[in-house]
mmCIF file of N, CA and C in Angstrom:
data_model
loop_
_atom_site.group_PDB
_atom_site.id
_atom_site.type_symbol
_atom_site.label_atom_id
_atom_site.label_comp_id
_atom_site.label_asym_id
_atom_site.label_seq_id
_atom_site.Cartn_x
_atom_site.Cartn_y
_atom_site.Cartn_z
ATOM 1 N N UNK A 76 11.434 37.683 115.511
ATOM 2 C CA UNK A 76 12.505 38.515 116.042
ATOM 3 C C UNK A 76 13.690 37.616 116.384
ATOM 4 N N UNK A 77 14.804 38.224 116.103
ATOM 5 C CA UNK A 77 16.370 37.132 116.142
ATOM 6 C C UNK A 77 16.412 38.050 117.555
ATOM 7 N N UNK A 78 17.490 37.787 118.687
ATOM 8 C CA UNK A 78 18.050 38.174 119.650
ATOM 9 C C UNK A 78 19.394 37.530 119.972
ATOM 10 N N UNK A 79 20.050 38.076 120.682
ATOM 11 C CA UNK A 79 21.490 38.197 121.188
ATOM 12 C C UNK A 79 22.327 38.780 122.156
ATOM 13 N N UNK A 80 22.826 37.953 122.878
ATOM 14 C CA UNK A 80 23.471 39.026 123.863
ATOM 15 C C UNK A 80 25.065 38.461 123.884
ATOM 16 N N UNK A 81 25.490 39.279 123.817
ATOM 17 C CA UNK A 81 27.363 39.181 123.617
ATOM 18 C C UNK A 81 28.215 40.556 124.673
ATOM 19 N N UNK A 82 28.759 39.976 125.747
ATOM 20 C CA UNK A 82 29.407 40.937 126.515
ATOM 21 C C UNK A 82 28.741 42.037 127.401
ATOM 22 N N UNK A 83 27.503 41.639 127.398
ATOM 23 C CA UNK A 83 26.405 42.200 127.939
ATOM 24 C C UNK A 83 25.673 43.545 127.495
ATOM 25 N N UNK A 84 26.026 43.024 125.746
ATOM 26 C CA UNK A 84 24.793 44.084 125.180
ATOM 27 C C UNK A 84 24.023 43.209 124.622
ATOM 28 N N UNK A 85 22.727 43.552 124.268
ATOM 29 C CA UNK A 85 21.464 42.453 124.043
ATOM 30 C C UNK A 85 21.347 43.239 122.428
ATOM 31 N N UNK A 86 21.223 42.524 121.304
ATOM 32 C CA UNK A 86 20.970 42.538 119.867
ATOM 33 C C UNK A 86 19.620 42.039 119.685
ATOM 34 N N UNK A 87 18.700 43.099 119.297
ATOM 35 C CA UNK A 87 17.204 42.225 118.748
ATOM 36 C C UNK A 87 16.868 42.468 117.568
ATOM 37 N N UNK A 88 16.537 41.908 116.607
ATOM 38 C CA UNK A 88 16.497 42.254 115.308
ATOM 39 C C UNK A 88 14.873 41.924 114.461
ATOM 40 N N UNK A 89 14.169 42.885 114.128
ATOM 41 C CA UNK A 89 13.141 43.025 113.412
ATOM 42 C C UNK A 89 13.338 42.999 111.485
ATOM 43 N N UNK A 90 12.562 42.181 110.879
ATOM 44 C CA UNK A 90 13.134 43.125 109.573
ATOM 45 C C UNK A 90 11.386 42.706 108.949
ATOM 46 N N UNK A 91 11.428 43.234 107.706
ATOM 47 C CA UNK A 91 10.405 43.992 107.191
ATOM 48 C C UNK A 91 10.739 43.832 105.771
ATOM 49 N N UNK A 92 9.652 43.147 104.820
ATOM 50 C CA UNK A 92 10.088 43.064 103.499
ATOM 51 C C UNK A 92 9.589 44.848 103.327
ATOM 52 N N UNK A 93 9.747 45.490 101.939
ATOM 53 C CA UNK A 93 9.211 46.556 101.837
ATOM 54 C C UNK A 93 8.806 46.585 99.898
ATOM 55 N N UNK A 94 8.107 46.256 100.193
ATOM 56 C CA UNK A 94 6.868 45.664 98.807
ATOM 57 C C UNK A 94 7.044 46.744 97.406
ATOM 58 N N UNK A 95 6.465 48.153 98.066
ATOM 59 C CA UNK A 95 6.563 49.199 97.889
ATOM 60 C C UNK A 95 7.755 49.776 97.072
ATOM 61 N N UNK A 96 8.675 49.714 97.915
ATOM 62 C CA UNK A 96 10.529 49.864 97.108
ATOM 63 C C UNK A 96 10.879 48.701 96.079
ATOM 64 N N UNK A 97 10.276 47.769 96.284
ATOM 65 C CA UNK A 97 10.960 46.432 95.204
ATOM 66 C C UNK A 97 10.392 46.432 94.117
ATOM 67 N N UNK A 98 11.268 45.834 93.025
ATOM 68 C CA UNK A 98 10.932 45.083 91.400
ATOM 69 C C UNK A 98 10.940 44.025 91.461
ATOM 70 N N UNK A 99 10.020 43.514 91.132
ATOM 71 C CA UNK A 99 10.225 42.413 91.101
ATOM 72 C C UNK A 99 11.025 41.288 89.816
ATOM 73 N N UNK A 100 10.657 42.607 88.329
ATOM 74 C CA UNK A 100 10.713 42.537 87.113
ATOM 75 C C UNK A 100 12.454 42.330 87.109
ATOM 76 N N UNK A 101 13.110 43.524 87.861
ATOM 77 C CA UNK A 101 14.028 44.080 87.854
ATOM 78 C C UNK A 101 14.813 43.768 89.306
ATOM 79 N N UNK A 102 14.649 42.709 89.450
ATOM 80 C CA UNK A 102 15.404 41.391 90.290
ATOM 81 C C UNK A 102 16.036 43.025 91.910
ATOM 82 N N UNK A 103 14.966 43.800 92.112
ATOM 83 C CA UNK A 103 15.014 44.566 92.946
ATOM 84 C C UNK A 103 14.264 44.046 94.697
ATOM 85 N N UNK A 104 14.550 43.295 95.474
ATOM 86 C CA UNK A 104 13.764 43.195 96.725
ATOM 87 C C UNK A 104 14.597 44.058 97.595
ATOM 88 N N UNK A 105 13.582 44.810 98.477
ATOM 89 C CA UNK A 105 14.006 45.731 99.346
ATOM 90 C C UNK A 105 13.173 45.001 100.721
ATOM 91 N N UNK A 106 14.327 45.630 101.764
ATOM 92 C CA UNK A 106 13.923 45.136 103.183
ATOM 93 C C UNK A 106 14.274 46.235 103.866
ATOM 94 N N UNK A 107 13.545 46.297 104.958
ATOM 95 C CA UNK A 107 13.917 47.019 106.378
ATOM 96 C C UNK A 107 14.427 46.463 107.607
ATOM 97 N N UNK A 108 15.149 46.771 108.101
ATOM 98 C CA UNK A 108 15.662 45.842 109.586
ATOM 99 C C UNK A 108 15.656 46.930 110.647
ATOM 100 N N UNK A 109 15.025 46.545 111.558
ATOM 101 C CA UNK A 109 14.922 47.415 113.043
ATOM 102 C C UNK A 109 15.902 46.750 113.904
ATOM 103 N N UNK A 110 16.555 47.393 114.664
ATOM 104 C CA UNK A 110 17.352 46.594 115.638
ATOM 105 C C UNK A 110 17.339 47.668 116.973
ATOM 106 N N UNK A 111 17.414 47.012 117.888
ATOM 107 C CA UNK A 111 17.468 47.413 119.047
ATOM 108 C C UNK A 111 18.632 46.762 120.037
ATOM 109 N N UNK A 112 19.403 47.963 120.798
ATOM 110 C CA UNK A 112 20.940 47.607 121.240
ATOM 111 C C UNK A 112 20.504 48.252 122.776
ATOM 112 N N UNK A 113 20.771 46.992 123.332
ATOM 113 C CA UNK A 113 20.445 47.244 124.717
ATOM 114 C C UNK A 113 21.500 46.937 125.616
ATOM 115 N N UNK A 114 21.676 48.335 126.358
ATOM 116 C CA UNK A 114 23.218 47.787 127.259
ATOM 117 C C UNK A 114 22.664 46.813 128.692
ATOM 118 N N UNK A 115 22.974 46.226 128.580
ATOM 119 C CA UNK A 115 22.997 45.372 130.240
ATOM 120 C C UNK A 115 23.897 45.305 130.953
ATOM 121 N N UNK A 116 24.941 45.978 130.950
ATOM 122 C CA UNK A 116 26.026 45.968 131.539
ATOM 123 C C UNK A 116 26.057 46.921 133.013
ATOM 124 N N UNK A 117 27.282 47.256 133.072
ATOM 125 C CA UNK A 117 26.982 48.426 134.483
ATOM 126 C C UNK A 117 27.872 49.610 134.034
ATOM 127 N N UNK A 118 27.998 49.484 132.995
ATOM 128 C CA UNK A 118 28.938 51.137 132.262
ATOM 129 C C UNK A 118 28.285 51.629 130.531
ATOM 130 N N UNK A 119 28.755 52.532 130.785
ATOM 131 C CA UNK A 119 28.206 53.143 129.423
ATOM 132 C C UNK A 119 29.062 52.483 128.035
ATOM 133 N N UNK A 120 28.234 52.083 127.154
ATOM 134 C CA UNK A 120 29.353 51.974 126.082
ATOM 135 C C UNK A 120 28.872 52.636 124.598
ATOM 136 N N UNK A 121 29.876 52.800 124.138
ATOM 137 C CA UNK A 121 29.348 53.401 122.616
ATOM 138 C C UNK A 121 29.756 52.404 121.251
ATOM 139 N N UNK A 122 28.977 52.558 120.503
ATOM 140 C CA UNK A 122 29.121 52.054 119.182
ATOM 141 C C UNK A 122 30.030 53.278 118.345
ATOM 142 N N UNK A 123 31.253 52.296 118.220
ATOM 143 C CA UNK A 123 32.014 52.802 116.962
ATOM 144 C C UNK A 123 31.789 52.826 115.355
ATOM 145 N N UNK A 124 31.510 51.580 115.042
ATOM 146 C CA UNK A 124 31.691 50.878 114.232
ATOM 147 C C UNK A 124 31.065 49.461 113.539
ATOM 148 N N UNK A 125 30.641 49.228 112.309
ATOM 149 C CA UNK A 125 29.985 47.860 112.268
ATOM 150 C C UNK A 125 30.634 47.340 110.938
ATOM 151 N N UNK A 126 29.946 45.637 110.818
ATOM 152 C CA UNK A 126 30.597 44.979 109.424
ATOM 153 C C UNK A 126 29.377 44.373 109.027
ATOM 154 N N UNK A 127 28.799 44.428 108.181
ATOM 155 C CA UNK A 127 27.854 43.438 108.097
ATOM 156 C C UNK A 127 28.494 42.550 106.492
ATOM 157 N N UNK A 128 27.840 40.895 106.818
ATOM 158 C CA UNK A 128 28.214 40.388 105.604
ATOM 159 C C UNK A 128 26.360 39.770 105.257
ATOM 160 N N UNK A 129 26.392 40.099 103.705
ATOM 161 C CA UNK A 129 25.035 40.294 103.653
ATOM 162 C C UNK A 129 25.189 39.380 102.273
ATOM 163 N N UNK A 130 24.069 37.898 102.352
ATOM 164 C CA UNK A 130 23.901 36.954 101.370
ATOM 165 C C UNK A 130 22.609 36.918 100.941
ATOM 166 N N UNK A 131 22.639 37.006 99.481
ATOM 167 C CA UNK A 131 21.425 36.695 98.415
ATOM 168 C C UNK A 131 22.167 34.772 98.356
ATOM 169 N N UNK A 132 20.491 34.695 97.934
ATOM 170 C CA UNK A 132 20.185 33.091 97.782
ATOM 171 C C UNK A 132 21.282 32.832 96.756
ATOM 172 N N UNK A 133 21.466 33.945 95.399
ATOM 173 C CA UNK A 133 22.265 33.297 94.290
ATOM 174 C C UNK A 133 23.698 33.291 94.558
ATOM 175 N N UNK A 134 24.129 33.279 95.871
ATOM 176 C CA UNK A 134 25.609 32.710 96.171
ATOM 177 C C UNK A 134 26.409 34.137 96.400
ATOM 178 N N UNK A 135 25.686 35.179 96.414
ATOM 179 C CA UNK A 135 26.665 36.451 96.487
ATOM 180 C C UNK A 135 26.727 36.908 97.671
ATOM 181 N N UNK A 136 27.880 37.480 98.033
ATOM 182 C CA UNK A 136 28.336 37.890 99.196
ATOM 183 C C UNK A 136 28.716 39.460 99.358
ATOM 184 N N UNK A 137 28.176 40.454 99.992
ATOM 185 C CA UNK A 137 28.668 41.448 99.985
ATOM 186 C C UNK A 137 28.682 41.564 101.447
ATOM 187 N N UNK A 138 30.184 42.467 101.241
ATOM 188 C CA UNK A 138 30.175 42.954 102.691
ATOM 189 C C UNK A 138 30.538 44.390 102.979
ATOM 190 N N UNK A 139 29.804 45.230 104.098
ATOM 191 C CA UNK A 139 29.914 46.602 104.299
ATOM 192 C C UNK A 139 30.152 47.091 105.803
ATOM 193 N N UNK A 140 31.029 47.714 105.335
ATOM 194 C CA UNK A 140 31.238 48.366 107.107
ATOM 195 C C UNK A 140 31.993 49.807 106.928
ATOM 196 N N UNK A 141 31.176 50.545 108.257
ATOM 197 C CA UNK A 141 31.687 51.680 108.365
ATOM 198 C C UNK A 141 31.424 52.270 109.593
ATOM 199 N N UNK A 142 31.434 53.809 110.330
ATOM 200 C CA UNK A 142 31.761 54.077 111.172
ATOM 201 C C UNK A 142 30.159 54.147 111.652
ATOM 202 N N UNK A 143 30.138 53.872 112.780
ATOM 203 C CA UNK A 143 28.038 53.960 113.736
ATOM 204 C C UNK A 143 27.630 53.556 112.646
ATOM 205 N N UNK A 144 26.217 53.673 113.123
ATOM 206 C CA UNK A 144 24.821 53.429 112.122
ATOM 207 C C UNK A 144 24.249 54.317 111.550
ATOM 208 N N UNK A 145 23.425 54.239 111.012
ATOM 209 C CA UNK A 145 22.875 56.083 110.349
ATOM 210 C C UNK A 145 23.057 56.724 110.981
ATOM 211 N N UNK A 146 24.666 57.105 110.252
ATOM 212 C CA UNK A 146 25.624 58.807 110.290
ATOM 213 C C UNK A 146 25.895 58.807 112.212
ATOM 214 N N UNK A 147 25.368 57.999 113.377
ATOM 215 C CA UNK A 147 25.517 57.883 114.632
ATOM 216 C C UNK A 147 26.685 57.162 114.875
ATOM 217 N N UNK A 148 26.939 57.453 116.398
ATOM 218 C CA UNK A 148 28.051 56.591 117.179
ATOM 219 C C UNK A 148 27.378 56.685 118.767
ATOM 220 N N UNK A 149 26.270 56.134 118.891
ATOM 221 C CA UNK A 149 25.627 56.505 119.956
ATOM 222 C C UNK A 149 26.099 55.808 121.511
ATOM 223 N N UNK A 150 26.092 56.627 122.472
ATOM 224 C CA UNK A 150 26.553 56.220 123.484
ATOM 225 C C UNK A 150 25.257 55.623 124.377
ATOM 226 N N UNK A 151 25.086 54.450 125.118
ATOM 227 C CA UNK A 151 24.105 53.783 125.286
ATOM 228 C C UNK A 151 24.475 53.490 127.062
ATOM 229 N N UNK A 152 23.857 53.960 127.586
ATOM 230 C CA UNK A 152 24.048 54.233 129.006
ATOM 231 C C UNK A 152 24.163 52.734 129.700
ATOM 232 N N UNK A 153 23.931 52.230 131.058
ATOM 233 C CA UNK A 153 23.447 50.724 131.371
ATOM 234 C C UNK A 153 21.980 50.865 131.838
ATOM 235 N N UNK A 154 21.529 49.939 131.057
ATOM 236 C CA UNK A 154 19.962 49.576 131.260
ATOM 237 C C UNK A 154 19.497 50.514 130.184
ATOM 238 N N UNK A 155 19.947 51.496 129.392
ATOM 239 C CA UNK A 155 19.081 52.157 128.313
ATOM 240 C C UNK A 155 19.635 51.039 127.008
ATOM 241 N N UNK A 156 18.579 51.793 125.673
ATOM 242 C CA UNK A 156 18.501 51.196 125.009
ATOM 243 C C UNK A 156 18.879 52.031 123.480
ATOM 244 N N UNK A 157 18.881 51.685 122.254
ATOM 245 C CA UNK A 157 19.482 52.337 121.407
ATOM 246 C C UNK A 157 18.627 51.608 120.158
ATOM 247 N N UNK A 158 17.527 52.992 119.515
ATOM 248 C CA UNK A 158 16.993 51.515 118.356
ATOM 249 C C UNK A 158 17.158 52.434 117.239
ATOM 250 N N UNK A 159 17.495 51.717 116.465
ATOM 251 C CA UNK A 159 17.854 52.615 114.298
ATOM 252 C C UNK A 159 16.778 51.323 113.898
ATOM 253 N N UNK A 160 16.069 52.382 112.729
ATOM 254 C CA UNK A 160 16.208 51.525 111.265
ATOM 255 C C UNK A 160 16.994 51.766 110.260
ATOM 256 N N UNK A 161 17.112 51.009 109.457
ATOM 257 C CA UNK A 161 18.100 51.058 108.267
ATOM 258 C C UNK A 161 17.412 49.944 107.475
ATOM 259 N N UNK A 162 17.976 49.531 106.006
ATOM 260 C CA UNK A 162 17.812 48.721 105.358
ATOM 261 C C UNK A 162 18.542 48.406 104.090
ATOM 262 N N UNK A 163 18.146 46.615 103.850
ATOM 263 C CA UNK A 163 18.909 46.344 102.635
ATOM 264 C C UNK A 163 18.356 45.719 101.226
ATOM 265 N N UNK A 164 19.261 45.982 100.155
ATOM 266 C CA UNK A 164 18.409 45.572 99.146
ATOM 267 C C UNK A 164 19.076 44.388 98.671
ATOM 268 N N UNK A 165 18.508 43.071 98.039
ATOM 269 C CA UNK A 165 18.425 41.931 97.559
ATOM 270 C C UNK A 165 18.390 41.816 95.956
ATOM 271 N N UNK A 166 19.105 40.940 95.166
ATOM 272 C CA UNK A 166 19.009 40.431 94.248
ATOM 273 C C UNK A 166 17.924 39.737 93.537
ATOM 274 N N UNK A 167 17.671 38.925 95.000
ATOM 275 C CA UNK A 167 16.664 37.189 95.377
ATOM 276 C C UNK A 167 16.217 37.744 96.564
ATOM 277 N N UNK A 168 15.176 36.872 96.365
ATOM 278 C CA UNK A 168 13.802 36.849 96.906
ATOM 279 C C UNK A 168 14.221 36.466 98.429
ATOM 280 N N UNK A 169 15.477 36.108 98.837
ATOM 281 C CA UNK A 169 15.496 35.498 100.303
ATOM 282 C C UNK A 169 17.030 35.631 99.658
ATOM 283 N N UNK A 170 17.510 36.027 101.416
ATOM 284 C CA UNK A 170 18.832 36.352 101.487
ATOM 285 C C UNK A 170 19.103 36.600 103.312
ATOM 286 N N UNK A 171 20.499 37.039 103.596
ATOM 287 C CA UNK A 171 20.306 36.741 105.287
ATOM 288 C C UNK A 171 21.608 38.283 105.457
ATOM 289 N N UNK A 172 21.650 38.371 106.993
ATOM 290 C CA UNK A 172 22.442 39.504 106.677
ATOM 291 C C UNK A 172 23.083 39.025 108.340
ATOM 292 N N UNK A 173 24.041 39.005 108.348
ATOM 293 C CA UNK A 173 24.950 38.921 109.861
ATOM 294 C C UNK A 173 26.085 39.999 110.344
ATOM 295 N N UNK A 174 26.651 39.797 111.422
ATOM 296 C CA UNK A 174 27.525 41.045 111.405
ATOM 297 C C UNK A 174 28.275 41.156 112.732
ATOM 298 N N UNK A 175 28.650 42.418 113.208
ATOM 299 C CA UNK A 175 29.372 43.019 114.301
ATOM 300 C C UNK A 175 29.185 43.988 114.368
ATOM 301 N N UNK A 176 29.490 44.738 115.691
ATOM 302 C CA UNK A 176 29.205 45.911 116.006
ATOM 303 C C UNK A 176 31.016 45.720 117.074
ATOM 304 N N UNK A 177 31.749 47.146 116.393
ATOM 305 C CA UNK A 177 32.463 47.460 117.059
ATOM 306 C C UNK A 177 31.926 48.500 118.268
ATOM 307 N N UNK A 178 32.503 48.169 119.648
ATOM 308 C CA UNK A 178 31.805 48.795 120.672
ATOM 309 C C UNK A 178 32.917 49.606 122.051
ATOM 310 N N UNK A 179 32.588 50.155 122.582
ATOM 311 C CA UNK A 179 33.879 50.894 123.083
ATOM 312 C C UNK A 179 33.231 51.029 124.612
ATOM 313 N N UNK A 180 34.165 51.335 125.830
ATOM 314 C CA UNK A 180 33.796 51.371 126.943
ATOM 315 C C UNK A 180 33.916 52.619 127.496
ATOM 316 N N UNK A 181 32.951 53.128 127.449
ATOM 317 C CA UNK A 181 33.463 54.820 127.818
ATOM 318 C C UNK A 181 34.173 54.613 128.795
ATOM 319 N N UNK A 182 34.250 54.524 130.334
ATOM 320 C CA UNK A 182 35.061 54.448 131.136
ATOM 321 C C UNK A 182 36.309 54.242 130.905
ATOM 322 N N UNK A 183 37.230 53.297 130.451
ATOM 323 C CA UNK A 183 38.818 53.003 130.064
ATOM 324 C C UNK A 183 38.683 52.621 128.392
ATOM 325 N N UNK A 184 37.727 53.346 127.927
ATOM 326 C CA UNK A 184 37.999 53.133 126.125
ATOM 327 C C UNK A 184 38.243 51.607 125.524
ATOM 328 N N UNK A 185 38.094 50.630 126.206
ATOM 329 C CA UNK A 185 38.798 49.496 125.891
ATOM 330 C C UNK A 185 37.404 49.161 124.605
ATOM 331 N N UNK A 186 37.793 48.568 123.723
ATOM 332 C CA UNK A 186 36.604 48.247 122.671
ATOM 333 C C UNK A 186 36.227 46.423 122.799
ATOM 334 N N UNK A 187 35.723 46.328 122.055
ATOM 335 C CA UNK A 187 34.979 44.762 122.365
ATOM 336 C C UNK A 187 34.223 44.923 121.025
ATOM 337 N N UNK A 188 34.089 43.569 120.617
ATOM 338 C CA UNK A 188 33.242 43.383 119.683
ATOM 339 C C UNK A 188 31.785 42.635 120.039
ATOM 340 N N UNK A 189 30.194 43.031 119.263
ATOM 341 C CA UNK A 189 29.444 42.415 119.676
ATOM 342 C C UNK A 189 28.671 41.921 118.645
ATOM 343 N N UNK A 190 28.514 40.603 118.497
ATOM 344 C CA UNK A 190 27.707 39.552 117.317
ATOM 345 C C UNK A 190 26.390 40.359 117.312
ATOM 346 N N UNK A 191 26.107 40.893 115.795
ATOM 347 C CA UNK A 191 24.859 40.898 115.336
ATOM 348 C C UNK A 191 24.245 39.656 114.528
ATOM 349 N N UNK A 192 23.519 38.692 115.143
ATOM 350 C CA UNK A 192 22.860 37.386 115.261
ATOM 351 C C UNK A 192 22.571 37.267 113.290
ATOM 352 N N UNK A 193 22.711 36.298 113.100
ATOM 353 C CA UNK A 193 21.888 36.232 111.191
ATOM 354 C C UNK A 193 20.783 35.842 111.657
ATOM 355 N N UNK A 194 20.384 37.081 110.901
ATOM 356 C CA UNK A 194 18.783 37.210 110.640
ATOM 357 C C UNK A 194 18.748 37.094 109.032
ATOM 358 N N UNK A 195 17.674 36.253 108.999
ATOM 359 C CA UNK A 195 16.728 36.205 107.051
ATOM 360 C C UNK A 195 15.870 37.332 106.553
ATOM 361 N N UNK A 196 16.318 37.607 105.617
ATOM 362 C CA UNK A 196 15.171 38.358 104.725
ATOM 363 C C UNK A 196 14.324 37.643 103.748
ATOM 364 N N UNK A 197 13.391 37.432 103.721
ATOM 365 C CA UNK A 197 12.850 36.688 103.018
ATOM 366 C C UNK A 197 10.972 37.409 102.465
ATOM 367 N N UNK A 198 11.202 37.724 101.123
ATOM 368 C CA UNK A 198 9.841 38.143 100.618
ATOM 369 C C UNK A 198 8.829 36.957 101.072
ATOM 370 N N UNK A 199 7.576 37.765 101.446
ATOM 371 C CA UNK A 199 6.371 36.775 102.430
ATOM 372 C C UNK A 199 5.903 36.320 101.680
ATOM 373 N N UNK A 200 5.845 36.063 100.217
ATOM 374 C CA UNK A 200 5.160 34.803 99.503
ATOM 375 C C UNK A 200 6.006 33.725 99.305
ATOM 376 N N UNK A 201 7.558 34.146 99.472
ATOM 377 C CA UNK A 201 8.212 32.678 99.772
ATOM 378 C C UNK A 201 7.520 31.676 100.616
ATOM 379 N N UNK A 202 7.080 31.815 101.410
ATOM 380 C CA UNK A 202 7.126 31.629 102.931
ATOM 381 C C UNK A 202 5.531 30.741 102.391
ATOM 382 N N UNK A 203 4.701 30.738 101.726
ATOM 383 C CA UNK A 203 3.219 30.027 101.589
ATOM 384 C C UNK A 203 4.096 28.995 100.790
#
């Protein structure tokens, strides 16, 4: 598990090859990433917005961003917590995915940005 805390929201990040969805033939690896967004703060804040920049081993770079997380913009109280899955697909066998989360202060709207930590994807027979 990767973790993070930036401005006093806490980023924890799970991911998950997914065997099942991938080709291997057909240069297809699929992953899952769990993340969990935990406010620690003393006000409510919401997720607007994210960027992620997402690298395969063979030098490629893609990057995606758009408004919340699956189809959400969830408002995350202090001391509650906020968890999605989602996932990404790979070229190569190992690749990493980093990012931001645009974040907003319900109270005076002011936004802030918060580091989503690089985390690896990496198929588990790399790894022997």
């Amino acid at each position: 598990m990767v973790t993070a805390t930036t401005q006093g929201v806490k980023i924890s990040i799970e991911t998950i090859y997914q065997d099942h969805q991938s080709d291997w033939a057909n240069a297809h690896f699929m992953f899952a990433y769990r993340i969990s967004i935990e406010n620690l703060t003393d006000y409510a804040v919401q997720l607007l917005s994210r960027k992620w920049l997402i690298f395969d081993s063979n030098g490629t770079l893609r990057e995606v961003e758009g408004q919340g997380v699956v189809g959400e913009q969830p408002v995350i109280e202090p001391g509650e917590s906020y968890v999605y899955v989602s996932g990404c697909n790979l070229k190569t066998e190992i690749g990493s995915m980093r990012g931001y989360y645009i974040m907003q202060r319900v109270s005076d709207e002011k936004n802030f940005i918060v580091d989503i930590p690089e985390f690896e994807l990496i198929v588990p027979y790399k790894l022997n």
